[in-house]
XYZ file of C-alpha atoms in Angstrom:
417
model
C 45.058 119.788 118.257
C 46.090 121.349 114.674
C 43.974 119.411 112.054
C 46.007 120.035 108.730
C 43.827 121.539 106.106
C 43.616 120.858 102.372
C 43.907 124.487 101.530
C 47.048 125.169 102.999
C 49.265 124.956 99.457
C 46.777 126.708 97.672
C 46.753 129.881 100.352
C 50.733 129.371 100.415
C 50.442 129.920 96.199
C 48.266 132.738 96.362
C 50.460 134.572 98.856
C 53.486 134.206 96.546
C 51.487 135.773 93.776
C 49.981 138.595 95.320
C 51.007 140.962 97.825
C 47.701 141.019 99.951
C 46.077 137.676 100.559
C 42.745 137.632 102.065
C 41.095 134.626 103.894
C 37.693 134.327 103.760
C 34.961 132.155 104.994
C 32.321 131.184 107.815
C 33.114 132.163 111.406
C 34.944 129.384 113.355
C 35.988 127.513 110.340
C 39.616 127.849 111.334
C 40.626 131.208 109.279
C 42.954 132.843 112.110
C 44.251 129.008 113.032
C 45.642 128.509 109.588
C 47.298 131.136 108.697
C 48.986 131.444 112.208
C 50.168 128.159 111.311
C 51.326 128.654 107.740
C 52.944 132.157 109.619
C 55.323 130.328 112.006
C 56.172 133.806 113.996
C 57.677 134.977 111.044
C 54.870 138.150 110.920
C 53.002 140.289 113.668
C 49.459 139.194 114.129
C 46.658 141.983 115.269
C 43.042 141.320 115.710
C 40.616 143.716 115.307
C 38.328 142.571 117.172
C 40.222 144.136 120.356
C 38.399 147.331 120.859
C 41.226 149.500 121.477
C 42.834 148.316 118.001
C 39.869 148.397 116.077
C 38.942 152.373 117.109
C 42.828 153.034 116.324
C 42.357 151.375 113.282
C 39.122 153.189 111.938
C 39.775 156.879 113.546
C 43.839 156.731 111.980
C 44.633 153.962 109.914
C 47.810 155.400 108.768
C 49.059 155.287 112.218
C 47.781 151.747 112.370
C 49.760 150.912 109.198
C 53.107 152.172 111.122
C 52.398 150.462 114.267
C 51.849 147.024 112.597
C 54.026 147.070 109.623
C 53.677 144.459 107.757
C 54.843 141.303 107.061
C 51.417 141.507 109.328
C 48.294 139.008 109.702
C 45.204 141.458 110.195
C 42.607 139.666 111.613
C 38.547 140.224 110.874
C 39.241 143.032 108.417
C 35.793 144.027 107.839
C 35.338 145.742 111.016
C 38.256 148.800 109.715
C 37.820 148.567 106.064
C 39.309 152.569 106.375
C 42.722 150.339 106.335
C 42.237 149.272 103.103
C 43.375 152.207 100.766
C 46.725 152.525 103.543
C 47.608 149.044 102.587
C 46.654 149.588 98.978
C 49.380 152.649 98.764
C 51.989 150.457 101.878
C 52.096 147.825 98.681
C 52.340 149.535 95.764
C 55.366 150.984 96.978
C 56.791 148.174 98.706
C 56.085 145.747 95.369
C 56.821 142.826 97.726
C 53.933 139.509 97.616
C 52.689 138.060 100.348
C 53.314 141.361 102.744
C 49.562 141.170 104.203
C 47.394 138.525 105.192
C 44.181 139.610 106.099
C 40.982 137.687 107.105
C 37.351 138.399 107.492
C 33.632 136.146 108.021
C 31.683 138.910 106.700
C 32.159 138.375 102.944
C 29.066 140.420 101.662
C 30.210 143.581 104.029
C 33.653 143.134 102.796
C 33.700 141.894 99.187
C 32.640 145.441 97.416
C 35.259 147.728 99.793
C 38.307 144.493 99.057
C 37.609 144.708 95.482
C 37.649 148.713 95.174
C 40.191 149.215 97.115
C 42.434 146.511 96.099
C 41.890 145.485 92.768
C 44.341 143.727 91.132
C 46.432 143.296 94.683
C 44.427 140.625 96.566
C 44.277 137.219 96.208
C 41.306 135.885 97.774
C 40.948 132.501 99.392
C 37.633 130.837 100.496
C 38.078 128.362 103.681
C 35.018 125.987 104.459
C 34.376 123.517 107.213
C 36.296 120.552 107.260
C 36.326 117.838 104.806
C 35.813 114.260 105.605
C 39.643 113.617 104.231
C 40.906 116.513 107.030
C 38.788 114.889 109.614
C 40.638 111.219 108.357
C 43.923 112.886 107.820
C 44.245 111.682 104.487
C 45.161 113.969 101.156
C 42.299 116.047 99.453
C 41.541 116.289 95.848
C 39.179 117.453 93.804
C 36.346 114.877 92.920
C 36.420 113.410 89.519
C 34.637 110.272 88.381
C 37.813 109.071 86.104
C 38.202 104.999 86.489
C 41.866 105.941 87.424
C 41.055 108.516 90.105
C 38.714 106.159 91.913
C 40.410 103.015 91.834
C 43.562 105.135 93.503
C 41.439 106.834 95.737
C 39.774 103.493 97.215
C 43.465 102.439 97.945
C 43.835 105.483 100.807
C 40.088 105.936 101.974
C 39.438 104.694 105.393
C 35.752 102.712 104.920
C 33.166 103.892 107.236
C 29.710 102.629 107.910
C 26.116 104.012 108.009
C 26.652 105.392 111.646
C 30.011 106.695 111.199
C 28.944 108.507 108.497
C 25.781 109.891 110.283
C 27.314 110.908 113.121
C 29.912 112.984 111.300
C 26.846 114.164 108.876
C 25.038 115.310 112.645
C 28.057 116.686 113.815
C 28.990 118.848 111.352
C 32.065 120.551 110.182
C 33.670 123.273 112.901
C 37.200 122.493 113.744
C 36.134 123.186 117.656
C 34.235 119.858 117.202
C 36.794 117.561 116.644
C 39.037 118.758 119.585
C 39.992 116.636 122.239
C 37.823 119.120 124.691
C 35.233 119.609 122.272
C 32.216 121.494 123.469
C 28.290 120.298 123.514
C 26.607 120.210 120.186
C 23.944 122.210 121.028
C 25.872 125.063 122.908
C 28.026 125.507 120.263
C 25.451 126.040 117.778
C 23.243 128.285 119.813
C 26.477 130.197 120.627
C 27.220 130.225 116.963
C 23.508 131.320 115.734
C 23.828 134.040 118.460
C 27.089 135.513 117.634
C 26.404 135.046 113.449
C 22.570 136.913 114.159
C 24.172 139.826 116.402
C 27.485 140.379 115.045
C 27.383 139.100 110.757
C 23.445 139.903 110.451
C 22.559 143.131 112.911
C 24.080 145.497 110.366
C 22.828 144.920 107.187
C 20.146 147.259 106.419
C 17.810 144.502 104.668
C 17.913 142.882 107.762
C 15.560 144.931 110.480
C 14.521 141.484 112.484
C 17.679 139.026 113.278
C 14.010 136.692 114.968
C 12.672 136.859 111.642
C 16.289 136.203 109.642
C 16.687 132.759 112.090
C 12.836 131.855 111.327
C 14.107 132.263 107.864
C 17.117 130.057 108.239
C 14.715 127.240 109.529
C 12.824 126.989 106.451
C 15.936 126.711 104.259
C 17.293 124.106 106.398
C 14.308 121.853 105.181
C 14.776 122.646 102.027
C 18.053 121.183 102.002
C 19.228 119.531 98.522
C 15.373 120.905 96.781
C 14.947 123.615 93.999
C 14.762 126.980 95.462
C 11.246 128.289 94.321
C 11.189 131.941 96.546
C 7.450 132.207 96.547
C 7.387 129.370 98.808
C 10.124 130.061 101.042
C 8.902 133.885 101.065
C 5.124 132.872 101.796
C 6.580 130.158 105.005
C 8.784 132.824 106.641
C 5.897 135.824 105.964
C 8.526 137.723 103.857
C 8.477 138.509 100.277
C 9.726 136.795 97.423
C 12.315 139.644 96.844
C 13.268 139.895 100.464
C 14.009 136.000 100.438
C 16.414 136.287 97.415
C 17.658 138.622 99.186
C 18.148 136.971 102.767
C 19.129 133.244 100.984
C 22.119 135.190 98.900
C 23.433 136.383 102.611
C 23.496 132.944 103.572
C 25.161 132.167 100.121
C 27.774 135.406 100.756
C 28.415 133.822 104.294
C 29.062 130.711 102.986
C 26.845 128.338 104.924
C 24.523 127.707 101.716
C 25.833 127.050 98.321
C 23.263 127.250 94.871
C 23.843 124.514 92.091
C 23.102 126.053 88.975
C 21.122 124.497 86.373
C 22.970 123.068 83.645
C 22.204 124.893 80.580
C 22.480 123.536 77.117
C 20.187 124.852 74.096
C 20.048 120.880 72.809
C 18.480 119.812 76.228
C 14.993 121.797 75.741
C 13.178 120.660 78.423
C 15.155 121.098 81.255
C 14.402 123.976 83.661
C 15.976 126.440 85.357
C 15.664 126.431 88.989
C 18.911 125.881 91.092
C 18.948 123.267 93.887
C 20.395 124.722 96.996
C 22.330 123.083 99.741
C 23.411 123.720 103.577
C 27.159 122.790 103.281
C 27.478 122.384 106.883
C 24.550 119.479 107.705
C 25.557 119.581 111.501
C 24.088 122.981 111.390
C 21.235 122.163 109.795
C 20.527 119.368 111.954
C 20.497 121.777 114.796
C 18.537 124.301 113.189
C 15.936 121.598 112.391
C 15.796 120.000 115.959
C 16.936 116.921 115.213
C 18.130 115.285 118.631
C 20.755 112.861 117.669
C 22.517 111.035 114.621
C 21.151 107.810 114.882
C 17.234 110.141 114.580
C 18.488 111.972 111.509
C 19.408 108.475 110.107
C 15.720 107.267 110.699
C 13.914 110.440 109.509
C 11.883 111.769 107.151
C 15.020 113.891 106.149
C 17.406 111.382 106.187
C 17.860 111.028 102.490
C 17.931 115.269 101.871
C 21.115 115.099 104.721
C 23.045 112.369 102.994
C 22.770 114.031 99.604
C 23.899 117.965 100.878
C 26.615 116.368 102.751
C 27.964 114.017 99.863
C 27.446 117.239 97.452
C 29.281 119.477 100.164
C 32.255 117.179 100.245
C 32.749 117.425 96.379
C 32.166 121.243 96.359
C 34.486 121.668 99.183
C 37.530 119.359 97.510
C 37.449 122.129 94.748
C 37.682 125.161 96.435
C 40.425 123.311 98.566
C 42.411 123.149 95.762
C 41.755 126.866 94.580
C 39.539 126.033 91.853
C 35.683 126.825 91.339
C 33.429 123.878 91.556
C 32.338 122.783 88.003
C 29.341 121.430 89.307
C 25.706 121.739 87.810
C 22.205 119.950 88.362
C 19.944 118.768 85.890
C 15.953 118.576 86.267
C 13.104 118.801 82.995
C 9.795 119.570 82.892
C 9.409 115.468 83.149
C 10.921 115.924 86.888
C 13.645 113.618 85.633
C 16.641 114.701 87.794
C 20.629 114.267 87.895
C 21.683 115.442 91.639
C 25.319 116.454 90.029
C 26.599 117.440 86.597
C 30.726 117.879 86.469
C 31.458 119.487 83.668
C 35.122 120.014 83.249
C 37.045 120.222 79.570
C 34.267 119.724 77.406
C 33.037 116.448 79.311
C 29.989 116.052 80.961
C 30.313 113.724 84.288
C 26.435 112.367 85.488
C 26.227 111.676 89.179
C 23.359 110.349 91.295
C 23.461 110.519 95.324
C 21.535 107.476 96.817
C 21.402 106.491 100.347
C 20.776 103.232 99.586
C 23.582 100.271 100.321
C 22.637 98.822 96.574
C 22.080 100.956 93.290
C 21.850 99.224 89.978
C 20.817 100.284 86.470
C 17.849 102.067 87.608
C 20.206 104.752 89.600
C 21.574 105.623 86.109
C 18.328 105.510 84.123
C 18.298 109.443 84.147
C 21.808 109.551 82.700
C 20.426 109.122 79.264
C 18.611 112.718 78.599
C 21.854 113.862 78.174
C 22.604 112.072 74.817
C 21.653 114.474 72.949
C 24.509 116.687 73.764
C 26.502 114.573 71.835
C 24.862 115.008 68.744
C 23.960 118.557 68.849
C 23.663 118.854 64.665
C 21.225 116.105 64.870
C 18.925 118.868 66.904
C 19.200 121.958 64.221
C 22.509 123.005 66.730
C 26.296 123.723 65.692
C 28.569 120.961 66.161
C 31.330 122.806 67.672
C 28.354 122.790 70.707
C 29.022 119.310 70.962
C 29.941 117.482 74.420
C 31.387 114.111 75.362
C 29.625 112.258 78.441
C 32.317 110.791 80.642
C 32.433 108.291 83.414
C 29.158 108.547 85.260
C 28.336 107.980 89.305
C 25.962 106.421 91.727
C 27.018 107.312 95.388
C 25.581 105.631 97.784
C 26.161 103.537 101.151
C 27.730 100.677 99.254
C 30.775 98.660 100.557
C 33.237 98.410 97.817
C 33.506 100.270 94.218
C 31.440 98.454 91.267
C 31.144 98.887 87.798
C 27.417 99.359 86.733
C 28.396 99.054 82.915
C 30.910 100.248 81.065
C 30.308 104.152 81.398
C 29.437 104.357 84.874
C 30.369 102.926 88.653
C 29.039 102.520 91.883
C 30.860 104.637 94.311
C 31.075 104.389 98.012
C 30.253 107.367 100.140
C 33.100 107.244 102.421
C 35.355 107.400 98.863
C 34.242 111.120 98.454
């Protein structure tokens, strides 16, 4: 069963705009699935994965170009980056878009040979897991907290309850997982670790110990939606605080973790620096961290650190769906006052909290007020032409229906993301 995903126009637009389009992403996220789709037989399709293609591929790729002329869909490009330059020349002389779609899970193998060898002629395209509006067959958009964007929003969003969302938070995100014959949790993911350790992680020279890299991906899994301070993450896996920036930006590169930055303004003084980090695929977390079932997770010390990556992975994810890079920040000051998400988009800075709770009220929002003084930036020896407006601000939590708190800010459900 063909889930339709929320990136399909966007990969459509990018392959009318460039001639080499390159699909990115996690393995088993649905890469090779898509574009097949979006294809419909109209180009060849070659995986180089097969052996016999792939050594064809790196010992002559000019004879590979000639055998699978394109319109062509090259799959896991990163094992025969030799290609590259033969496409690169195929293109230039052609001057036709869309002629090659290529896709590969090994972004930080691939990235530095795709943008040297084809600058200027790729389009690149990040897939994710899916979305909770894929999963409920519904449209995707990015997240805003507009009055007008939520109240439409409500209209199409099926409601879910604690469980429902739990189970889809233990779950997880793989396409395979929502089939009709969908394999066991845990044998996927132990297939997955396996196959991510010996075929993404084996080959990168920082990496000597794939034992020591998964002991590693442990300890970031409980760290889930918490500041990144490396000394402590180096000192639990027995690395060093330079190997872990290291390791934690392949986990970035493969896109299983994303890093929120800090919002910076030179009005807010106090705040500090650290980024918060986040597993975007909480079903994978969940497995890393032992936890046996949803209905645990939802009862666990943890509970709270799940529901906050997954609500922040659905908003991150309904941006790069639509092409765009996720305008999203987090706030926290030397008084450990924090704001889970800052949206800042146009000059407007959009608050939001992430609560488990079924109820928030004013306190959920009581945070929202150290950024005032980005509104008045002359009033703190700053320019004006600094200054920001504070939109529509956000509490999402397990509530039922979608409630003003006052007059700047609402209570939105969870199941509205």
């Amino acid at each position: 069963m063909y889930i339709k995903r929320a990136i399909e126009d966007t990969v459509l637009k990018i392959s009318k705009t460039f001639p080499v389009l390159l699909v990115t992403g996690p393995r088993q996220v649905g890469k090779t699935t898509l574009l097949k789709r979006l294809a419909l037989d109209s180009r060849k399709y070659v995986t180089l994965d097969d052996p016999d293609v792939r050594s064809m591929a790196q010992k002559d790729p000019a004879l590979f170009i000639q055998r699978y002329a394109s319109p062509v869909l090259i799959d896991e490009i990163q094992y025969a980056p030799q290609v590259l330059p033969y496409i690169k020349m195929d293109v230039d002389a052609s001057g036709k878009k869309g002629d090659y779609w290529l896709t590969g899970s090994q972004a930080f193998h691939m990235m530095k040979n795709v943008s040297e060898s084809l600058a200027g002629r790729v389009g690149i395209v990040n897939l994710l897991g899916l979305s909770a509006s894929e999963i409920a067959g519904i449209p995707s958009e990015p997240f805003t907290t507009t009055p007008e964007r939520l109240l439409s929003r409500i209209t199409v969003t099926p409601k879910k309850g604690l469980n429902e969302i739990y189970e889809n938070i233990f779950r997880g995100v793989f396409p395979a997982l929502y089939n009709e014959n969908a394999p066991d949790l845990a044998d996927f993911y132990r297939s997955y670790i396996d196959t991510y350790l010996r075929r993404d992680i084996k080959d990168l020279s920082q990496v000597g110990d794939e034992t020591a890299f998964y002991n590693f991906m442990t300890i970031v899994a409980a760290r889930t939606a918490k500041p990144i301070v490396y000394d402590e993450i180096a000192k639990d896996a027995g690395i060093s605080p330079p190997t872990a920036k290291s390791w934690l930006s392949i986990l970035v590169s493969s896109g299983l973790v994303a890093l929120v930055r800090p919002y910076h303004n030179n009005v807010l003084k106090r705040a500090t620096k650290m980024p918060l980090m986040h597993f975007l695929d909480t079903g994978l977390c969940a497995y890393l961290l032992k936890w046996g079932n949803a209905e645990i997770l939802e009862r666990g010390a943890m509970s709270g650190a799940f529901f906050e990556s997954w609500v922040f992975s659905e908003i991150y994810k309904s941006y790069i769906n639509a092409g765009k890079e996720p305008p999203l920040y987090c706030y926290r000051d030397k008084e450990k006052r924090e704001i889970d998400i800052l949206l800042y988009e146009n000059g407007t800075l959009c608050p939001i909290e992430i609560k488990k709770a079924a109820s928030s009220g004013m306190d959920a929002v009581r945070h929202f007020k150290v950024l005032n003084p980005v509104t008045e930036p002359e009033r703190f020896g700053e320019l004006e032409q600094y200054k920001i407006e504070i939109g529509t601000g956000a509490v999402i939590c397990m509530a039922n229906d979608l409630l003003p708190v006052d007059k700047k800010n609402w209570i939105v459900p969870a199941w509205m993301v």
